[in-house]
mmCIF file with all atom_site columns, C-alpha atoms in Angstrom:
data_model
loop_
_atom_site.group_PDB
_atom_site.id
_atom_site.type_symbol
_atom_site.label_atom_id
_atom_site.label_alt_id
_atom_site.label_comp_id
_atom_site.label_asym_id
_atom_site.label_entity_id
_atom_site.label_seq_id
_atom_site.pdbx_PDB_ins_code
_atom_site.Cartn_x
_atom_site.Cartn_y
_atom_site.Cartn_z
_atom_site.occupancy
_atom_site.B_iso_or_equiv
_atom_site.pdbx_formal_charge
_atom_site.auth_seq_id
_atom_site.auth_comp_id
_atom_site.auth_asym_id
_atom_site.auth_atom_id
_atom_site.pdbx_PDB_model_num
ATOM 1   C CA . ALA Y 1 1   ? 32.175  -23.766 3.752   1.00 0.00 ? 2   ALA Y CA 1
ATOM 2   C CA . TYR Y 1 2   ? 34.915  -24.009 1.089   1.00 0.00 ? 3   TYR Y CA 1
ATOM 3   C CA . PRO Y 1 3   ? 36.782  -26.819 2.918   1.00 0.00 ? 4   PRO Y CA 1
ATOM 4   C CA . ILE Y 1 4   ? 33.523  -28.823 3.009   1.00 0.00 ? 5   ILE Y CA 1
ATOM 5   C CA . VAL Y 1 5   ? 33.021  -28.385 -0.746  1.00 0.00 ? 6   VAL Y CA 1
ATOM 6   C CA . ALA Y 1 6   ? 36.666  -29.406 -1.316  1.00 0.00 ? 7   ALA Y CA 1
ATOM 7   C CA . LYS Y 1 7   ? 35.991  -32.635 0.653   1.00 0.00 ? 8   LYS Y CA 1
ATOM 8   C CA . MET Y 1 8   ? 32.851  -33.269 -1.422  1.00 0.00 ? 9   MET Y CA 1
ATOM 9   C CA . LEU Y 1 9   ? 34.788  -32.791 -4.662  1.00 0.00 ? 10  LEU Y CA 1
ATOM 10  C CA . ALA Y 1 10  ? 37.561  -35.140 -3.478  1.00 0.00 ? 11  ALA Y CA 1
ATOM 11  C CA . GLN Y 1 11  ? 35.019  -37.812 -2.445  1.00 0.00 ? 12  GLN Y CA 1
ATOM 12  C CA . GLN Y 1 12  ? 33.247  -37.611 -5.817  1.00 0.00 ? 13  GLN Y CA 1
ATOM 13  C CA . GLY Y 1 13  ? 36.497  -37.305 -7.804  1.00 0.00 ? 14  GLY Y CA 1
ATOM 14  C CA . ILE Y 1 14  ? 35.188  -34.357 -9.853  1.00 0.00 ? 15  ILE Y CA 1
ATOM 15  C CA . THR Y 1 15  ? 35.908  -30.643 -10.328 1.00 0.00 ? 16  THR Y CA 1
ATOM 16  C CA . ALA Y 1 16  ? 33.828  -27.758 -8.997  1.00 0.00 ? 17  ALA Y CA 1
ATOM 17  C CA . ALA Y 1 17  ? 32.602  -27.000 -12.531 1.00 0.00 ? 18  ALA Y CA 1
ATOM 18  C CA . GLU Y 1 18  ? 31.300  -30.566 -12.827 1.00 0.00 ? 19  GLU Y CA 1
ATOM 19  C CA . LEU Y 1 19  ? 29.431  -30.338 -9.501  1.00 0.00 ? 20  LEU Y CA 1
ATOM 20  C CA . ILE Y 1 20  ? 27.954  -26.826 -9.459  1.00 0.00 ? 21  ILE Y CA 1
ATOM 21  C CA . GLY Y 1 21  ? 24.472  -26.840 -10.979 1.00 0.00 ? 22  GLY Y CA 1
ATOM 22  C CA . ASN Y 1 22  ? 24.539  -30.613 -11.610 1.00 0.00 ? 23  ASN Y CA 1
ATOM 23  C CA . ARG Y 1 23  ? 21.486  -31.811 -9.717  1.00 0.00 ? 24  ARG Y CA 1
ATOM 24  C CA . GLU Y 1 24  ? 22.205  -35.534 -10.257 1.00 0.00 ? 25  GLU Y CA 1
ATOM 25  C CA . ARG Y 1 25  ? 25.742  -35.268 -8.833  1.00 0.00 ? 26  ARG Y CA 1
ATOM 26  C CA . VAL Y 1 26  ? 24.629  -33.152 -5.848  1.00 0.00 ? 27  VAL Y CA 1
ATOM 27  C CA . LYS Y 1 27  ? 21.893  -35.714 -5.016  1.00 0.00 ? 28  LYS Y CA 1
ATOM 28  C CA . GLN Y 1 28  ? 24.589  -38.452 -4.806  1.00 0.00 ? 29  GLN Y CA 1
ATOM 29  C CA . ILE Y 1 29  ? 26.336  -36.651 -1.933  1.00 0.00 ? 30  ILE Y CA 1
ATOM 30  C CA . LYS Y 1 30  ? 25.316  -37.858 1.546   1.00 0.00 ? 31  LYS Y CA 1
ATOM 31  C CA . ALA Y 1 31  ? 25.118  -34.741 3.783   1.00 0.00 ? 32  ALA Y CA 1
ATOM 32  C CA . SER Y 1 32  ? 25.754  -36.642 7.029   1.00 0.00 ? 33  SER Y CA 1
ATOM 33  C CA . ASP Y 1 33  ? 29.230  -37.687 5.751   1.00 0.00 ? 34  ASP Y CA 1
ATOM 34  C CA . PHE Y 1 34  ? 30.396  -34.069 6.007   1.00 0.00 ? 35  PHE Y CA 1
ATOM 35  C CA . THR Y 1 35  ? 29.067  -32.933 9.394   1.00 0.00 ? 36  THR Y CA 1
ATOM 36  C CA . ASP Y 1 36  ? 31.566  -32.104 12.137  1.00 0.00 ? 37  ASP Y CA 1
ATOM 37  C CA . GLU Y 1 37  ? 31.822  -29.891 15.241  1.00 0.00 ? 38  GLU Y CA 1
ATOM 38  C CA . ARG Y 1 38  ? 31.989  -26.764 13.042  1.00 0.00 ? 39  ARG Y CA 1
ATOM 39  C CA . PHE Y 1 39  ? 29.336  -27.573 10.445  1.00 0.00 ? 40  PHE Y CA 1
ATOM 40  C CA . GLY Y 1 40  ? 26.028  -29.183 11.399  1.00 0.00 ? 41  GLY Y CA 1
ATOM 41  C CA . LEU Y 1 41  ? 23.544  -30.963 9.150   1.00 0.00 ? 42  LEU Y CA 1
ATOM 42  C CA . PRO Y 1 42  ? 21.461  -27.815 8.385   1.00 0.00 ? 43  PRO Y CA 1
ATOM 43  C CA . THR Y 1 43  ? 24.604  -26.006 7.168   1.00 0.00 ? 44  THR Y CA 1
ATOM 44  C CA . ILE Y 1 44  ? 25.644  -28.942 4.968   1.00 0.00 ? 45  ILE Y CA 1
ATOM 45  C CA . LEU Y 1 45  ? 22.121  -29.105 3.488   1.00 0.00 ? 46  LEU Y CA 1
ATOM 46  C CA . ASP Y 1 46  ? 22.314  -25.357 2.716   1.00 0.00 ? 47  ASP Y CA 1
ATOM 47  C CA . ILE Y 1 47  ? 25.675  -25.883 0.984   1.00 0.00 ? 48  ILE Y CA 1
ATOM 48  C CA . LEU Y 1 48  ? 24.230  -28.718 -1.106  1.00 0.00 ? 49  LEU Y CA 1
ATOM 49  C CA . SER Y 1 49  ? 21.171  -26.700 -2.155  1.00 0.00 ? 50  SER Y CA 1
ATOM 50  C CA . GLU Y 1 50  ? 23.453  -23.801 -3.147  1.00 0.00 ? 51  GLU Y CA 1
ATOM 51  C CA . LEU Y 1 51  ? 25.590  -26.195 -5.215  1.00 0.00 ? 52  LEU Y CA 1
ATOM 52  C CA . GLU Y 1 52  ? 22.423  -27.512 -6.854  1.00 0.00 ? 53  GLU Y CA 1
ATOM 53  C CA . LYS Y 1 53  ? 21.073  -24.050 -7.734  1.00 0.00 ? 54  LYS Y CA 1
ATOM 54  C CA . PRO Y 1 54  ? 23.892  -21.514 -7.537  1.00 0.00 ? 55  PRO Y CA 1
ATOM 55  C CA . GLY Y 1 55  ? 22.844  -17.897 -7.006  1.00 0.00 ? 56  GLY Y CA 1
ATOM 56  C CA . ARG Y 1 56  ? 19.331  -18.767 -5.844  1.00 0.00 ? 57  ARG Y CA 1
ATOM 57  C CA . ASP Y 1 57  ? 17.594  -16.282 -3.581  1.00 0.00 ? 58  ASP Y CA 1
ATOM 58  C CA . PRO Y 1 58  ? 16.588  -18.017 -0.334  1.00 0.00 ? 59  PRO Y CA 1
ATOM 59  C CA . ARG Y 1 59  ? 13.814  -15.475 0.308   1.00 0.00 ? 60  ARG Y CA 1
ATOM 60  C CA . GLY Y 1 60  ? 10.240  -16.200 -0.665  1.00 0.00 ? 61  GLY Y CA 1
ATOM 61  C CA . GLU Y 1 61  ? 8.851   -15.062 -3.978  1.00 0.00 ? 62  GLU Y CA 1
ATOM 62  C CA . PHE Y 1 62  ? 8.534   -11.284 -4.116  1.00 0.00 ? 63  PHE Y CA 1
ATOM 63  C CA . GLN Y 1 63  ? 5.609   -9.723  -5.950  1.00 0.00 ? 64  GLN Y CA 1
ATOM 64  C CA . THR Y 1 64  ? 5.842   -6.342  -7.593  1.00 0.00 ? 65  THR Y CA 1
ATOM 65  C CA . ALA Y 1 65  ? 3.113   -4.173  -9.028  1.00 0.00 ? 66  ALA Y CA 1
ATOM 66  C CA . SER Y 1 66  ? 2.813   -3.663  -12.754 1.00 0.00 ? 67  SER Y CA 1
ATOM 67  C CA . PHE Y 1 67  ? 2.556   0.098   -13.052 1.00 0.00 ? 68  PHE Y CA 1
ATOM 68  C CA . ALA Y 1 68  ? 0.371   1.313   -15.918 1.00 0.00 ? 69  ALA Y CA 1
ATOM 69  C CA . GLU Y 1 69  ? 2.094   2.264   -19.176 1.00 0.00 ? 70  GLU Y CA 1
ATOM 70  C CA . GLY Y 1 70  ? 2.270   6.008   -19.762 1.00 0.00 ? 71  GLY Y CA 1
ATOM 71  C CA . ILE Y 1 71  ? 1.337   6.910   -16.182 1.00 0.00 ? 72  ILE Y CA 1
ATOM 72  C CA . HIS Y 1 72  ? 4.418   8.604   -14.733 1.00 0.00 ? 73  HIS Y CA 1
ATOM 73  C CA . GLU Y 1 73  ? 3.229   11.906  -13.252 1.00 0.00 ? 74  GLU Y CA 1
ATOM 74  C CA . ILE Y 1 74  ? 0.241   12.960  -11.166 1.00 0.00 ? 75  ILE Y CA 1
ATOM 75  C CA . SER Y 1 75  ? -0.986  14.918  -14.223 1.00 0.00 ? 76  SER Y CA 1
ATOM 76  C CA . ASP Y 1 76  ? -1.269  11.618  -16.159 1.00 0.00 ? 77  ASP Y CA 1
ATOM 77  C CA . LEU Y 1 77  ? -3.938  10.319  -13.766 1.00 0.00 ? 78  LEU Y CA 1
ATOM 78  C CA . GLN Y 1 78  ? -7.611  10.353  -14.715 1.00 0.00 ? 79  GLN Y CA 1
ATOM 79  C CA . VAL Y 1 79  ? -10.536 9.914   -12.327 1.00 0.00 ? 80  VAL Y CA 1
ATOM 80  C CA . GLY Y 1 80  ? -11.938 6.405   -12.721 1.00 0.00 ? 81  GLY Y CA 1
ATOM 81  C CA . MET Y 1 81  ? -8.649  4.735   -13.728 1.00 0.00 ? 82  MET Y CA 1
ATOM 82  C CA . ILE Y 1 82  ? -8.032  1.306   -12.221 1.00 0.00 ? 83  ILE Y CA 1
ATOM 83  C CA . LEU Y 1 83  ? -4.362  0.795   -11.404 1.00 0.00 ? 84  LEU Y CA 1
ATOM 84  C CA . GLU Y 1 84  ? -2.119  -1.669  -9.645  1.00 0.00 ? 85  GLU Y CA 1
ATOM 85  C CA . GLY Y 1 85  ? 0.017   -0.373  -6.793  1.00 0.00 ? 86  GLY Y CA 1
ATOM 86  C CA . VAL Y 1 86  ? 2.053   -1.325  -3.750  1.00 0.00 ? 87  VAL Y CA 1
ATOM 87  C CA . VAL Y 1 87  ? 0.987   -0.426  -0.204  1.00 0.00 ? 88  VAL Y CA 1
ATOM 88  C CA . SER Y 1 88  ? 3.819   1.785   1.060   1.00 0.00 ? 89  SER Y CA 1
ATOM 89  C CA . ASN Y 1 89  ? 2.467   2.609   4.524   1.00 0.00 ? 90  ASN Y CA 1
ATOM 90  C CA . VAL Y 1 90  ? -0.533  1.818   6.702   1.00 0.00 ? 91  VAL Y CA 1
ATOM 91  C CA . ALA Y 1 91  ? -1.929  4.387   9.159   1.00 0.00 ? 92  ALA Y CA 1
ATOM 92  C CA . ASN Y 1 92  ? -4.953  4.405   11.472  1.00 0.00 ? 93  ASN Y CA 1
ATOM 93  C CA . PHE Y 1 93  ? -6.983  6.334   8.877   1.00 0.00 ? 94  PHE Y CA 1
ATOM 94  C CA . GLY Y 1 94  ? -6.092  4.260   5.810   1.00 0.00 ? 95  GLY Y CA 1
ATOM 95  C CA . ALA Y 1 95  ? -3.305  3.050   3.543   1.00 0.00 ? 96  ALA Y CA 1
ATOM 96  C CA . PHE Y 1 96  ? -0.899  4.876   1.257   1.00 0.00 ? 97  PHE Y CA 1
ATOM 97  C CA . VAL Y 1 97  ? -0.395  3.209   -2.115  1.00 0.00 ? 98  VAL Y CA 1
ATOM 98  C CA . ASP Y 1 98  ? 2.455   3.801   -4.587  1.00 0.00 ? 99  ASP Y CA 1
ATOM 99  C CA . ILE Y 1 99  ? 0.897   3.811   -8.061  1.00 0.00 ? 100 ILE Y CA 1
ATOM 100 C CA . GLY Y 1 100 ? 4.035   4.914   -9.896  1.00 0.00 ? 101 GLY Y CA 1
ATOM 101 C CA . VAL Y 1 101 ? 3.533   8.693   -10.064 1.00 0.00 ? 102 VAL Y CA 1
ATOM 102 C CA . HIS Y 1 102 ? 6.083   9.841   -7.446  1.00 0.00 ? 103 HIS Y CA 1
ATOM 103 C CA . GLN Y 1 103 ? 3.232   10.646  -5.035  1.00 0.00 ? 104 GLN Y CA 1
ATOM 104 C CA . ASP Y 1 104 ? 1.450   7.990   -3.007  1.00 0.00 ? 105 ASP Y CA 1
ATOM 105 C CA . GLY Y 1 105 ? -2.328  7.977   -3.058  1.00 0.00 ? 106 GLY Y CA 1
ATOM 106 C CA . LEU Y 1 106 ? -4.491  7.487   0.022   1.00 0.00 ? 107 LEU Y CA 1
ATOM 107 C CA . VAL Y 1 107 ? -7.083  4.754   0.372   1.00 0.00 ? 108 VAL Y CA 1
ATOM 108 C CA . HIS Y 1 108 ? -9.222  5.986   3.272   1.00 0.00 ? 109 HIS Y CA 1
ATOM 109 C CA . ILE Y 1 109 ? -10.184 3.346   5.855   1.00 0.00 ? 110 ILE Y CA 1
ATOM 110 C CA . SER Y 1 110 ? -13.791 3.516   4.602   1.00 0.00 ? 111 SER Y CA 1
ATOM 111 C CA . ALA Y 1 111 ? -12.626 2.642   1.060   1.00 0.00 ? 112 ALA Y CA 1
ATOM 112 C CA . LEU Y 1 112 ? -10.461 -0.370  1.961   1.00 0.00 ? 113 LEU Y CA 1
ATOM 113 C CA . SER Y 1 113 ? -13.289 -2.910  1.893   1.00 0.00 ? 114 SER Y CA 1
ATOM 114 C CA . ASN Y 1 114 ? -17.032 -3.271  1.440   1.00 0.00 ? 115 ASN Y CA 1
ATOM 115 C CA . LYS Y 1 115 ? -17.174 -4.410  5.071   1.00 0.00 ? 116 LYS Y CA 1
ATOM 116 C CA . PHE Y 1 116 ? -16.553 -2.326  8.194   1.00 0.00 ? 117 PHE Y CA 1
ATOM 117 C CA . VAL Y 1 117 ? -12.828 -2.032  8.935   1.00 0.00 ? 118 VAL Y CA 1
ATOM 118 C CA . GLN Y 1 118 ? -11.782 -1.337  12.534  1.00 0.00 ? 119 GLN Y CA 1
ATOM 119 C CA . ASP Y 1 119 ? -8.046  -1.281  11.783  1.00 0.00 ? 120 ASP Y CA 1
ATOM 120 C CA . PRO Y 1 120 ? -6.553  -0.922  8.266   1.00 0.00 ? 121 PRO Y CA 1
ATOM 121 C CA . ARG Y 1 121 ? -3.860  -3.448  9.226   1.00 0.00 ? 122 ARG Y CA 1
ATOM 122 C CA . GLU Y 1 122 ? -6.598  -6.118  9.202   1.00 0.00 ? 123 GLU Y CA 1
ATOM 123 C CA . VAL Y 1 123 ? -6.940  -5.612  5.437   1.00 0.00 ? 124 VAL Y CA 1
ATOM 124 C CA . VAL Y 1 124 ? -3.511  -4.572  4.106   1.00 0.00 ? 125 VAL Y CA 1
ATOM 125 C CA . LYS Y 1 125 ? 0.135   -4.387  5.095   1.00 0.00 ? 126 LYS Y CA 1
ATOM 126 C CA . ALA Y 1 126 ? 3.141   -2.581  3.634   1.00 0.00 ? 127 ALA Y CA 1
ATOM 127 C CA . GLY Y 1 127 ? 4.380   -4.372  0.527   1.00 0.00 ? 128 GLY Y CA 1
ATOM 128 C CA . ASP Y 1 128 ? 0.984   -5.755  -0.529  1.00 0.00 ? 129 ASP Y CA 1
ATOM 129 C CA . VAL Y 1 129 ? 0.185   -5.442  -4.233  1.00 0.00 ? 130 VAL Y CA 1
ATOM 130 C CA . VAL Y 1 130 ? -3.353  -4.051  -4.596  1.00 0.00 ? 131 VAL Y CA 1
ATOM 131 C CA . LYS Y 1 131 ? -5.744  -2.873  -7.304  1.00 0.00 ? 132 LYS Y CA 1
ATOM 132 C CA . VAL Y 1 132 ? -7.119  0.629   -6.755  1.00 0.00 ? 133 VAL Y CA 1
ATOM 133 C CA . LYS Y 1 133 ? -9.443  3.044   -8.511  1.00 0.00 ? 134 LYS Y CA 1
ATOM 134 C CA . VAL Y 1 134 ? -8.670  6.764   -8.745  1.00 0.00 ? 135 VAL Y CA 1
ATOM 135 C CA . LEU Y 1 135 ? -11.483 8.738   -7.091  1.00 0.00 ? 136 LEU Y CA 1
ATOM 136 C CA . GLU Y 1 136 ? -10.036 12.229  -7.030  1.00 0.00 ? 137 GLU Y CA 1
ATOM 137 C CA . VAL Y 1 137 ? -6.832  13.975  -8.130  1.00 0.00 ? 138 VAL Y CA 1
ATOM 138 C CA . ASP Y 1 138 ? -5.731  17.326  -6.706  1.00 0.00 ? 139 ASP Y CA 1
ATOM 139 C CA . ALA Y 1 139 ? -2.457  18.025  -8.525  1.00 0.00 ? 140 ALA Y CA 1
ATOM 140 C CA . ALA Y 1 140 ? -2.000  21.447  -6.885  1.00 0.00 ? 141 ALA Y CA 1
ATOM 141 C CA . ARG Y 1 141 ? -2.026  19.933  -3.382  1.00 0.00 ? 142 ARG Y CA 1
ATOM 142 C CA . LYS Y 1 142 ? -0.411  16.671  -4.580  1.00 0.00 ? 143 LYS Y CA 1
ATOM 143 C CA . ARG Y 1 143 ? -3.275  14.573  -3.238  1.00 0.00 ? 144 ARG Y CA 1
ATOM 144 C CA . ILE Y 1 144 ? -4.668  11.425  -4.781  1.00 0.00 ? 145 ILE Y CA 1
ATOM 145 C CA . ALA Y 1 145 ? -7.806  9.781   -3.370  1.00 0.00 ? 146 ALA Y CA 1
ATOM 146 C CA . LEU Y 1 146 ? -8.046  6.061   -4.121  1.00 0.00 ? 147 LEU Y CA 1
ATOM 147 C CA . THR Y 1 147 ? -10.415 3.206   -3.318  1.00 0.00 ? 148 THR Y CA 1
ATOM 148 C CA . MET Y 1 148 ? -9.946  -0.543  -3.202  1.00 0.00 ? 149 MET Y CA 1
ATOM 149 C CA . ARG Y 1 149 ? -13.706 -0.938  -3.726  1.00 0.00 ? 150 ARG Y CA 1
ATOM 150 C CA . LEU Y 1 150 ? -13.502 -1.034  -7.506  1.00 0.00 ? 151 LEU Y CA 1
ATOM 151 C CA . ASP Y 1 151 ? -17.284 -0.720  -7.913  1.00 0.00 ? 152 ASP Y CA 1
ATOM 152 C CA . ASP Y 1 152 ? -17.263 2.725   -6.206  1.00 0.00 ? 153 ASP Y CA 1
ATOM 153 C CA . GLU Y 1 153 ? -18.175 5.593   -8.496  1.00 0.00 ? 154 GLU Y CA 1
ATOM 154 C CA . ALA Y 1 154 ? -15.363 8.060   -9.038  1.00 0.00 ? 155 ALA Y CA 1
ATOM 155 C CA . GLY Y 1 155 ? -16.015 11.394  -7.361  1.00 0.00 ? 156 GLY Y CA 1
ATOM 156 C CA . ALA Y 1 156 ? -18.811 9.970   -5.168  1.00 0.00 ? 157 ALA Y CA 1
ATOM 157 C CA . THR Y 1 157 ? -16.841 9.148   -2.053  1.00 0.00 ? 158 THR Y CA 1
ATOM 158 C CA . LYS Y 1 158 ? -18.664 8.930   1.255   1.00 0.00 ? 159 LYS Y CA 1
ATOM 159 C CA . GLY Y 1 159 ? -17.974 11.741  3.656   1.00 0.00 ? 160 GLY Y CA 1
ATOM 160 C CA . ASN Y 1 160 ? -16.400 14.047  1.084   1.00 0.00 ? 161 ASN Y CA 1
ATOM 161 C CA . ARG Y 1 161 ? -15.911 17.558  2.285   1.00 0.00 ? 162 ARG Y CA 1
ATOM 162 C CA . PRO Y 1 162 ? -17.831 20.186  0.326   1.00 0.00 ? 163 PRO Y CA 1
ATOM 163 C CA . SER Y 1 163 ? -15.936 21.423  -2.682  1.00 0.00 ? 164 SER Y CA 1
ATOM 164 C CA . GLU Y 1 164 ? -14.017 24.693  -2.585  1.00 0.00 ? 165 GLU Y CA 1
ATOM 165 C CA . SER Y 1 165 ? -16.720 26.454  -4.644  1.00 0.00 ? 166 SER Y CA 1
ATOM 166 C CA . LYS Y 1 166 ? -19.336 25.765  -1.958  1.00 0.00 ? 167 LYS Y CA 1
ATOM 167 C CA . HIS Y 1 167 ? -16.987 27.182  0.679   1.00 0.00 ? 168 HIS Y CA 1
ATOM 168 C CA . SER Y 1 168 ? -16.441 30.365  -1.335  1.00 0.00 ? 169 SER Y CA 1
ATOM 169 C CA . GLU Y 1 169 ? -20.214 30.801  -1.868  1.00 0.00 ? 170 GLU Y CA 1
ATOM 170 C CA . ARG Y 1 170 ? -20.735 30.754  1.874   1.00 0.00 ? 171 ARG Y CA 1
ATOM 171 C CA . ARG Y 1 171 ? -17.996 33.324  2.455   1.00 0.00 ? 172 ARG Y CA 1
ATOM 172 C CA . ASP Y 1 172 ? -19.346 35.672  -0.233  1.00 0.00 ? 173 ASP Y CA 1
ATOM 173 C CA . ARG Y 1 173 ? -22.919 35.528  1.034   1.00 0.00 ? 174 ARG Y CA 1
ATOM 174 C CA . LYS Y 1 174 ? -23.876 38.424  3.313   1.00 0.00 ? 175 LYS Y CA 1
ATOM 175 C CA . PRO Y 1 175 ? -25.690 37.654  6.535   1.00 0.00 ? 176 PRO Y CA 1
ATOM 176 C CA . GLN Y 1 176 ? -29.423 38.288  6.376   1.00 0.00 ? 177 GLN Y CA 1
ATOM 177 C CA . ARG Y 1 177 ? -30.687 41.125  8.548   1.00 0.00 ? 178 ARG Y CA 1
ATOM 178 C CA . ASN Y 1 178 ? -33.919 40.798  10.383  1.00 0.00 ? 179 ASN Y CA 1
ATOM 179 C CA . ASP Y 1 179 ? -35.363 44.338  10.718  1.00 0.00 ? 180 ASP Y CA 1
ATOM 180 C CA . ARG Y 1 180 ? -38.465 43.191  12.584  1.00 0.00 ? 181 ARG Y CA 1
ATOM 181 C CA . ALA Y 1 181 ? -38.431 43.535  16.344  1.00 0.00 ? 182 ALA Y CA 1
ATOM 182 C CA . PRO Y 1 182 ? -38.686 40.291  18.225  1.00 0.00 ? 183 PRO Y CA 1
ATOM 183 C CA . THR Y 1 183 ? -42.205 39.601  19.467  1.00 0.00 ? 184 THR Y CA 1
ATOM 184 C CA . ASN Y 1 184 ? -43.323 38.153  22.782  1.00 0.00 ? 185 ASN Y CA 1
ATOM 185 C CA . SER Y 1 185 ? -40.171 39.028  24.646  1.00 0.00 ? 186 SER Y CA 1
ATOM 186 C CA . ALA Y 1 186 ? -40.118 40.720  28.048  1.00 0.00 ? 187 ALA Y CA 1
ATOM 187 C CA . MET Y 1 187 ? -38.269 43.737  26.635  1.00 0.00 ? 188 MET Y CA 1
ATOM 188 C CA . ALA Y 1 188 ? -40.723 44.092  23.738  1.00 0.00 ? 189 ALA Y CA 1
ATOM 189 C CA . ASP Y 1 189 ? -43.673 43.993  26.145  1.00 0.00 ? 190 ASP Y CA 1
ATOM 190 C CA . ALA Y 1 190 ? -42.100 46.646  28.417  1.00 0.00 ? 191 ALA Y CA 1
ATOM 191 C CA . LEU Y 1 191 ? -41.399 48.971  25.465  1.00 0.00 ? 192 LEU Y CA 1
ATOM 192 C CA . ALA Y 1 192 ? -44.919 48.513  24.163  1.00 0.00 ? 193 ALA Y CA 1
ATOM 193 C CA . LYS Y 1 193 ? -46.334 49.632  27.555  1.00 0.00 ? 194 LYS Y CA 1
ATOM 194 C CA . LEU Y 1 194 ? -44.144 52.754  27.526  1.00 0.00 ? 195 LEU Y CA 1
ATOM 195 C CA . LYS Y 1 195 ? -45.368 53.769  24.073  1.00 0.00 ? 196 LYS Y CA 1
ATOM 196 C CA . ARG Y 1 196 ? -48.989 53.726  25.262  1.00 0.00 ? 197 ARG Y CA 1
#
């Protein structure tokens, strides 16, 4: 591409410093004058746009999330917080969202939208910037439950498993014994006849 630029400079009678970034000068150059068997029109047009805006990034605009100030660790999270994050991965059961605490939170498939979602990929994809609400934080297990339904009440997620305290109550409870003999069974009737 350098020989092409050298030809452009010679044709215009200017230096590289006078051409680079000078939109008016670049617009005066006719791209078709510089095409040959090595460089086609699309390449020449790319060279001209680079001369017009040196250092430009040809990729589309990239959005990033604005992580909340002061939220750096999982211990900084509070139930009910609304945060901005970036979808880091999408699975069949939901989407993982980076909210800036070194541990991605999970938005379950049922919390992705107010409508039924068959496949999470219909709603989000990796790299999407999303707003989420913190529903539950389990720092010991490094688990963060999130929702994209911002009107959901924190801690009132559908289908939540019973809390650990309910599990321990069930384990501590002793089974009830039924000391009464079953009635109206064949064995009970036979024993009753023997006693007579």
